[in-house]
Amino acid sequence: MSRIAYVNGQYVPHLEAAVHVEDRGYQFADGVYEVITLHGGRMVGEKGHMDRLDHSLGELRIDWPMSRQALSVVIGEVIRRNRVGDGFVYIQVTRGVARRDHPFPENPESSLVVTARRMPPIDKETLRQGVSVITIPDIRWKRHDIKSVSLLPNVLGKQQAREAGAYEAWLVDDDGNVTEGTSSNAWIVTKDGELVTHNASYAILNGITRLSVLEAADEAGIKFSERPFSVDEALEAKEAFITSSTSHLKAVTRIDGQSVGNGHVGELTGRMLDLYVDFIENHGGPRHTGTWN
Ligand code: PDD
């Protein structure tokens, strides 16, 4: 079966899917995106992703390419045509095609691309195995709450991680605090047993997976703290993990080559993974969204 992509009003074979060379997404990275997990044929956190898309578009003054309702129909159609049960949907909106010039064009028409891809279903055993992260300086711009397609520092960071034999790079701000990963949110369980992740602010992308995990923790009566944590605190942590729509909730067992705790998936991490999967199966995603910074 060949993959189908949606590009500016048309469903086309993935291999032929293309945008104009003067699309501002291509020229200036003048666009935003969302990645939505598909779990057992259902989108996880569709409302949250749409709310965050609205935030990103609003902050950059890019028009919605169509109504929210119409976009939901297109997304459903792309999933259906690609017969994806487990995987993800990718949505990209840019400021559209215009002669190359930095200021916003007059009367821009936003471009919209939607694709879907199969992925293996969530496998708790794999997620518990644990991955390594490295820490590197956060050299990004200052608006990480906007899910911009301008991802060069993230690309370079992820490559650096891969070349170091690690799965992810944690980005460290000028105060020595971990903001987040190049494509995931960062979590630790401190040596005193406190579950910690950076607070939502301009410093991080407020992940939909992050929001689900926080709600799942709340529901289970597990205390957490949304605050910055330093690299030193992370190195002393008992447990660590990352969250994202494509990595779900993955244990981190090494930071900068040093074992986290006993080097195996932590107790609370394992519990949070179970709670997270139950949570998305019961609620379909976070129920409380709306603040992105
Ligand atoms: N990345 N932080 C950054 C910088 C991200 O790029 C992502 C997601 C997250 C986690 O957000 P969510 O839980 O909503 O997926 C945090 C996507 C998956 C990507 O770029 O492919």
Short mmCIF file of C-alpha atoms and ligand atoms in Angstrom, two decimals:
data_model
loop_
_atom_site.label_atom_id
_atom_site.label_comp_id
_atom_site.label_asym_id
_atom_site.label_seq_id
_atom_site.Cartn_x
_atom_site.Cartn_y
_atom_site.Cartn_z
CA MET A 1 0.00 0.00 0.00
CA SER A 2 1.46 3.38 -0.94
CA ARG A 3 1.43 6.22 1.57
CA ILE A 4 -0.75 9.24 1.00
CA ALA A 5 0.02 12.80 2.10
CA TYR A 6 -2.23 15.83 2.24
CA VAL A 7 -0.65 18.93 0.67
CA ASN A 8 -2.55 22.18 0.30
CA GLY A 9 -5.95 20.80 -0.58
CA GLN A 10 -4.94 17.53 -2.22
CA TYR A 11 -4.33 13.94 -1.19
CA VAL A 12 -1.26 12.84 -3.14
CA PRO A 13 1.08 9.84 -3.17
CA HIS A 14 3.73 10.44 -0.53
CA LEU A 15 6.53 10.08 -3.07
CA GLU A 16 5.14 12.95 -5.12
CA ALA A 17 4.17 15.17 -2.20
CA ALA A 18 5.92 18.55 -2.51
CA VAL A 19 5.63 22.22 -1.66
CA HIS A 20 6.76 25.21 -3.70
CA VAL A 21 10.43 26.27 -3.48
CA GLU A 22 9.27 29.67 -2.22
CA ASP A 23 7.23 28.27 0.62
CA ARG A 24 8.27 30.31 3.64
CA GLY A 25 8.63 27.13 5.65
CA TYR A 26 11.38 26.07 3.27
CA GLN A 27 12.92 29.54 2.91
CA PHE A 28 12.75 30.87 6.47
CA ALA A 29 11.50 28.01 8.69
CA ASP A 30 8.48 30.32 8.99
CA GLY A 31 6.08 27.67 10.21
CA VAL A 32 4.97 25.41 13.00
CA TYR A 33 4.12 21.75 13.44
CA GLU A 34 2.54 19.12 15.62
CA VAL A 35 3.19 15.39 16.04
CA ILE A 36 0.25 13.38 17.38
CA THR A 37 0.58 9.80 18.61
CA LEU A 38 -1.85 7.21 17.32
CA HIS A 39 -2.44 4.47 19.86
CA GLY A 40 -4.74 1.60 18.95
CA GLY A 41 -6.36 3.62 16.19
CA ARG A 42 -7.00 6.69 18.34
CA MET A 43 -5.25 10.03 18.44
CA VAL A 44 -3.70 10.78 21.81
CA GLY A 45 -4.43 14.28 23.05
CA GLU A 46 -5.93 15.68 19.85
CA LYS A 47 -7.46 18.64 21.70
CA GLY A 48 -4.17 19.43 23.43
CA HIS A 49 -2.26 19.33 20.15
CA MET A 50 -4.84 21.55 18.45
CA ASP A 51 -4.78 24.01 21.36
CA ARG A 52 -0.98 24.12 21.20
CA LEU A 53 -1.08 24.56 17.41
CA ASP A 54 -3.41 27.49 18.00
CA HIS A 55 -0.90 28.94 20.48
CA SER A 56 2.06 28.51 18.09
CA LEU A 57 0.16 30.01 15.15
CA GLY A 58 -1.15 32.87 17.26
CA GLU A 59 2.28 33.78 18.63
CA LEU A 60 3.69 33.92 15.08
CA ARG A 61 0.58 35.55 13.59
CA ILE A 62 0.16 32.76 11.03
CA ASP A 63 -3.45 32.16 9.98
CA TRP A 64 -5.08 28.80 10.51
CA PRO A 65 -5.03 27.14 7.06
CA MET A 66 -8.67 26.07 7.56
CA SER A 67 -11.05 25.79 10.48
CA ARG A 68 -10.10 23.56 13.38
CA GLN A 69 -12.99 21.29 12.54
CA ALA A 70 -11.93 20.99 8.88
CA LEU A 71 -8.34 20.22 9.94
CA SER A 72 -9.64 17.47 12.18
CA VAL A 73 -11.45 15.97 9.18
CA VAL A 74 -8.28 16.13 7.02
CA ILE A 75 -6.23 14.48 9.77
CA GLY A 76 -8.81 11.70 10.11
CA GLU A 77 -8.77 11.20 6.37
CA VAL A 78 -4.97 10.96 6.21
CA ILE A 79 -5.02 8.38 9.01
CA ARG A 80 -7.75 6.43 7.24
CA ARG A 81 -6.08 6.50 3.82
CA ASN A 82 -2.79 5.33 5.31
CA ARG A 83 -4.50 2.75 7.54
CA VAL A 84 -2.44 3.72 10.56
CA GLY A 85 -3.50 2.18 13.86
CA ASP A 86 -0.28 2.76 15.81
CA GLY A 87 2.07 5.50 14.72
CA PHE A 88 1.80 9.24 14.43
CA VAL A 89 0.37 12.09 12.42
CA TYR A 90 2.55 15.03 11.39
CA ILE A 91 0.93 18.41 10.75
CA GLN A 92 2.84 21.38 9.40
CA VAL A 93 1.51 24.88 8.81
CA THR A 94 3.65 27.62 7.25
CA ARG A 95 3.06 31.23 6.31
CA GLY A 96 2.68 30.07 2.72
CA VAL A 97 4.31 30.82 -0.62
CA ALA A 98 5.60 34.30 -1.44
CA ARG A 99 8.52 35.97 -3.23
CA ARG A 100 11.49 35.71 -0.86
CA ASP A 101 11.49 38.73 1.41
CA HIS A 102 11.80 38.71 5.19
CA PRO A 103 8.69 40.67 6.26
CA PHE A 104 5.31 38.96 6.25
CA PRO A 105 3.83 38.91 2.74
CA GLU A 106 0.57 40.75 2.14
CA ASN A 107 -2.47 38.46 2.30
CA PRO A 108 -0.50 35.27 2.92
CA GLU A 109 -2.23 31.93 2.44
CA SER A 110 -1.00 29.39 4.95
CA SER A 111 0.35 26.09 3.62
CA LEU A 112 -0.79 22.84 5.21
CA VAL A 113 0.85 19.44 5.04
CA VAL A 114 -0.45 16.37 6.90
CA THR A 115 1.27 12.99 6.83
CA ALA A 116 0.88 9.81 8.85
CA ARG A 117 3.32 7.03 9.59
CA ARG A 118 3.07 3.62 11.19
CA MET A 119 5.18 2.82 14.22
CA PRO A 120 5.34 -0.27 16.40
CA PRO A 121 2.70 -0.16 19.16
CA ILE A 122 3.73 1.05 22.61
CA ASP A 123 5.92 -1.68 24.08
CA LYS A 124 6.45 -1.23 27.80
CA GLU A 125 9.38 -3.67 27.88
CA THR A 126 11.33 -1.59 25.35
CA LEU A 127 10.46 1.66 27.11
CA ARG A 128 11.68 0.22 30.43
CA GLN A 129 15.02 -0.84 28.97
CA GLY A 130 16.49 2.59 29.44
CA VAL A 131 18.49 4.90 27.22
CA SER A 132 21.46 7.22 27.66
CA VAL A 133 21.35 11.00 27.49
CA ILE A 134 24.12 13.55 27.27
CA THR A 135 23.92 17.17 28.40
CA ILE A 136 24.82 20.00 26.03
CA PRO A 137 24.36 23.79 26.04
CA ASP A 138 20.90 25.02 25.03
CA ILE A 139 21.74 27.29 22.09
CA ARG A 140 18.16 27.75 20.86
CA TRP A 141 16.19 30.98 20.56
CA LYS A 142 14.13 32.01 23.58
CA ARG A 143 10.62 30.85 22.63
CA HIS A 144 10.57 27.10 23.11
CA ASP A 145 6.84 27.23 23.88
CA ILE A 146 6.28 27.73 20.14
CA LYS A 147 6.51 24.46 18.20
CA SER A 148 8.49 26.02 15.37
CA VAL A 149 9.89 24.02 12.46
CA SER A 150 13.13 25.94 13.01
CA LEU A 151 14.92 22.97 14.57
CA LEU A 152 18.58 23.38 13.68
CA PRO A 153 19.91 23.39 17.28
CA ASN A 154 17.70 20.36 17.98
CA VAL A 155 19.00 18.55 14.91
CA LEU A 156 22.62 19.29 15.83
CA GLY A 157 22.00 18.28 19.44
CA LYS A 158 20.37 14.99 18.49
CA GLN A 159 23.22 14.23 16.09
CA GLN A 160 25.75 14.96 18.85
CA ALA A 161 23.83 12.54 21.09
CA ARG A 162 23.85 9.83 18.43
CA GLU A 163 27.57 10.30 17.80
CA ALA A 164 28.13 9.94 21.55
CA GLY A 165 26.13 6.69 21.51
CA ALA A 166 23.23 8.33 23.34
CA TYR A 167 19.53 8.46 22.53
CA GLU A 168 18.84 12.07 23.51
CA ALA A 169 20.63 15.28 24.45
CA TRP A 170 19.37 17.30 27.40
CA LEU A 171 19.71 21.02 26.84
CA VAL A 172 21.28 23.10 29.58
CA ASP A 173 20.55 26.81 30.02
CA ASP A 174 22.98 29.53 31.18
CA ASP A 175 22.08 28.85 34.83
CA GLY A 176 23.10 25.20 34.55
CA ASN A 177 19.51 23.93 34.49
CA VAL A 178 18.17 21.25 32.17
CA THR A 179 15.34 22.74 30.11
CA GLU A 180 14.28 19.70 28.05
CA GLY A 181 15.56 17.26 25.43
CA THR A 182 16.02 18.06 21.74
CA SER A 183 12.64 16.43 21.01
CA SER A 184 11.30 15.41 24.43
CA ASN A 185 10.67 16.67 27.95
CA ALA A 186 13.09 15.74 30.73
CA TRP A 187 12.16 14.29 34.12
CA ILE A 188 14.03 13.17 37.21
CA VAL A 189 13.20 11.56 40.52
CA THR A 190 15.52 13.34 42.95
CA LYS A 191 17.59 11.55 45.55
CA ASP A 192 14.82 12.52 48.01
CA GLY A 193 12.20 10.84 45.82
CA GLU A 194 10.64 13.99 44.32
CA LEU A 195 9.28 13.70 40.76
CA VAL A 196 10.48 16.82 38.93
CA THR A 197 10.12 18.28 35.44
CA HIS A 198 10.77 21.84 34.24
CA ASN A 199 7.79 24.17 34.67
CA ALA A 200 5.94 25.29 31.55
CA SER A 201 7.46 28.58 30.41
CA TYR A 202 9.18 30.01 27.35
CA ALA A 203 12.06 27.66 28.27
CA ILE A 204 10.32 24.43 27.22
CA LEU A 205 7.75 23.02 24.87
CA ASN A 206 4.86 22.05 27.10
CA GLY A 207 4.56 18.47 25.89
CA ILE A 208 1.20 16.81 25.51
CA THR A 209 2.78 13.62 26.86
CA ARG A 210 4.14 15.69 29.77
CA LEU A 211 0.64 16.99 30.51
CA SER A 212 -0.80 13.47 30.44
CA VAL A 213 1.91 12.20 32.80
CA LEU A 214 1.29 15.10 35.21
CA GLU A 215 -2.44 14.40 35.22
CA ALA A 216 -1.84 10.67 35.65
CA ALA A 217 0.43 11.42 38.62
CA ASP A 218 -2.18 13.73 40.10
CA GLU A 219 -4.90 11.12 39.71
CA ALA A 220 -2.74 8.52 41.47
CA GLY A 221 -1.90 10.94 44.30
CA ILE A 222 1.80 11.06 43.34
CA LYS A 223 3.39 14.37 44.28
CA PHE A 224 5.43 16.22 41.68
CA SER A 225 7.20 19.49 41.32
CA GLU A 226 7.31 21.61 38.17
CA ARG A 227 10.57 23.50 38.49
CA PRO A 228 13.99 23.77 36.88
CA PHE A 229 16.58 21.21 37.97
CA SER A 230 20.32 21.43 37.52
CA VAL A 231 22.67 18.99 35.79
CA ASP A 232 24.18 18.25 39.21
CA GLU A 233 20.75 17.37 40.59
CA ALA A 234 20.13 15.14 37.56
CA LEU A 235 23.47 13.38 38.06
CA GLU A 236 22.53 12.68 41.69
CA ALA A 237 18.96 11.62 40.80
CA LYS A 238 17.59 8.17 41.65
CA GLU A 239 15.66 7.91 38.39
CA ALA A 240 15.14 9.76 35.16
CA PHE A 241 12.98 9.53 32.07
CA ILE A 242 11.87 11.41 28.98
CA THR A 243 8.45 11.95 27.44
CA SER A 244 7.28 12.75 23.93
CA SER A 245 4.67 11.74 21.40
CA THR A 246 7.13 9.48 19.59
CA SER A 247 9.15 8.17 22.56
CA HIS A 248 6.15 7.95 24.94
CA LEU A 249 7.72 7.54 28.41
CA LYS A 250 11.23 6.14 28.18
CA ALA A 251 13.50 5.36 31.09
CA VAL A 252 16.87 7.13 31.19
CA THR A 253 19.54 4.99 32.81
CA ARG A 254 22.69 6.97 31.98
CA ILE A 255 23.40 10.69 32.00
CA ASP A 256 26.75 11.84 30.60
CA GLY A 257 28.05 8.29 30.89
CA GLN A 258 27.13 8.00 34.59
CA SER A 259 24.54 5.48 35.79
CA VAL A 260 21.27 6.88 37.10
CA GLY A 261 20.48 5.11 40.39
CA ASN A 262 21.37 1.44 39.99
CA GLY A 263 21.43 1.78 36.19
CA HIS A 264 18.07 0.07 35.71
CA VAL A 265 14.59 1.46 35.21
CA GLY A 266 13.51 3.13 38.45
CA GLU A 267 10.50 2.07 40.51
CA LEU A 268 8.56 5.32 40.07
CA THR A 269 9.48 5.51 36.38
CA GLY A 270 8.04 2.02 35.82
CA ARG A 271 4.91 3.02 37.73
CA MET A 272 4.54 6.26 35.76
CA LEU A 273 4.77 4.30 32.51
CA ASP A 274 1.92 2.02 33.61
CA LEU A 275 -0.10 5.00 34.81
CA TYR A 276 0.56 6.92 31.58
CA VAL A 277 -0.61 4.08 29.34
CA ASP A 278 -3.72 3.55 31.49
CA PHE A 279 -4.35 7.28 31.46
CA ILE A 280 -4.29 7.69 27.66
CA GLU A 281 -6.38 4.55 27.25
CA ASN A 282 -8.98 5.86 29.72
CA HIS A 283 -8.98 9.56 28.88
CA GLY A 284 -7.48 9.79 25.37
CA GLY A 285 -5.04 12.51 26.47
CA PRO A 286 -4.73 15.43 28.86
CA ARG A 287 -8.03 16.98 29.93
CA HIS A 288 -6.50 20.26 31.04
CA THR A 289 -4.68 22.22 28.39
CA GLY A 290 -4.60 25.88 27.60
CA THR A 291 -1.50 27.34 29.21
CA TRP A 292 1.57 26.95 27.11
CA ASN A 293 4.07 29.13 28.92
N1 PDD B 1 8.82 16.56 19.63
N2 PDD B 1 10.20 19.24 23.69
C1 PDD B 1 10.58 19.33 22.41
C2 PDD B 1 11.68 20.26 22.05
C3 PDD B 1 9.92 18.56 21.43
O1 PDD B 1 10.29 18.68 20.14
C4 PDD B 1 8.89 17.66 21.82
C5 PDD B 1 8.16 16.81 20.82
C6 PDD B 1 8.56 17.58 23.18
C7 PDD B 1 7.46 16.68 23.69
O2 PDD B 1 6.18 17.12 23.29
P1 PDD B 1 4.97 16.12 23.06
O3 PDD B 1 4.84 15.32 24.31
O4 PDD B 1 3.81 17.01 22.82
O5 PDD B 1 5.32 15.25 21.87
C8 PDD B 1 9.23 18.39 24.09
C9 PDD B 1 8.16 15.86 18.54
C10 PDD B 1 7.72 14.49 18.92
C11 PDD B 1 9.05 15.91 17.32
O6 PDD B 1 9.65 16.96 17.11
O7 PDD B 1 9.13 14.93 16.57
#
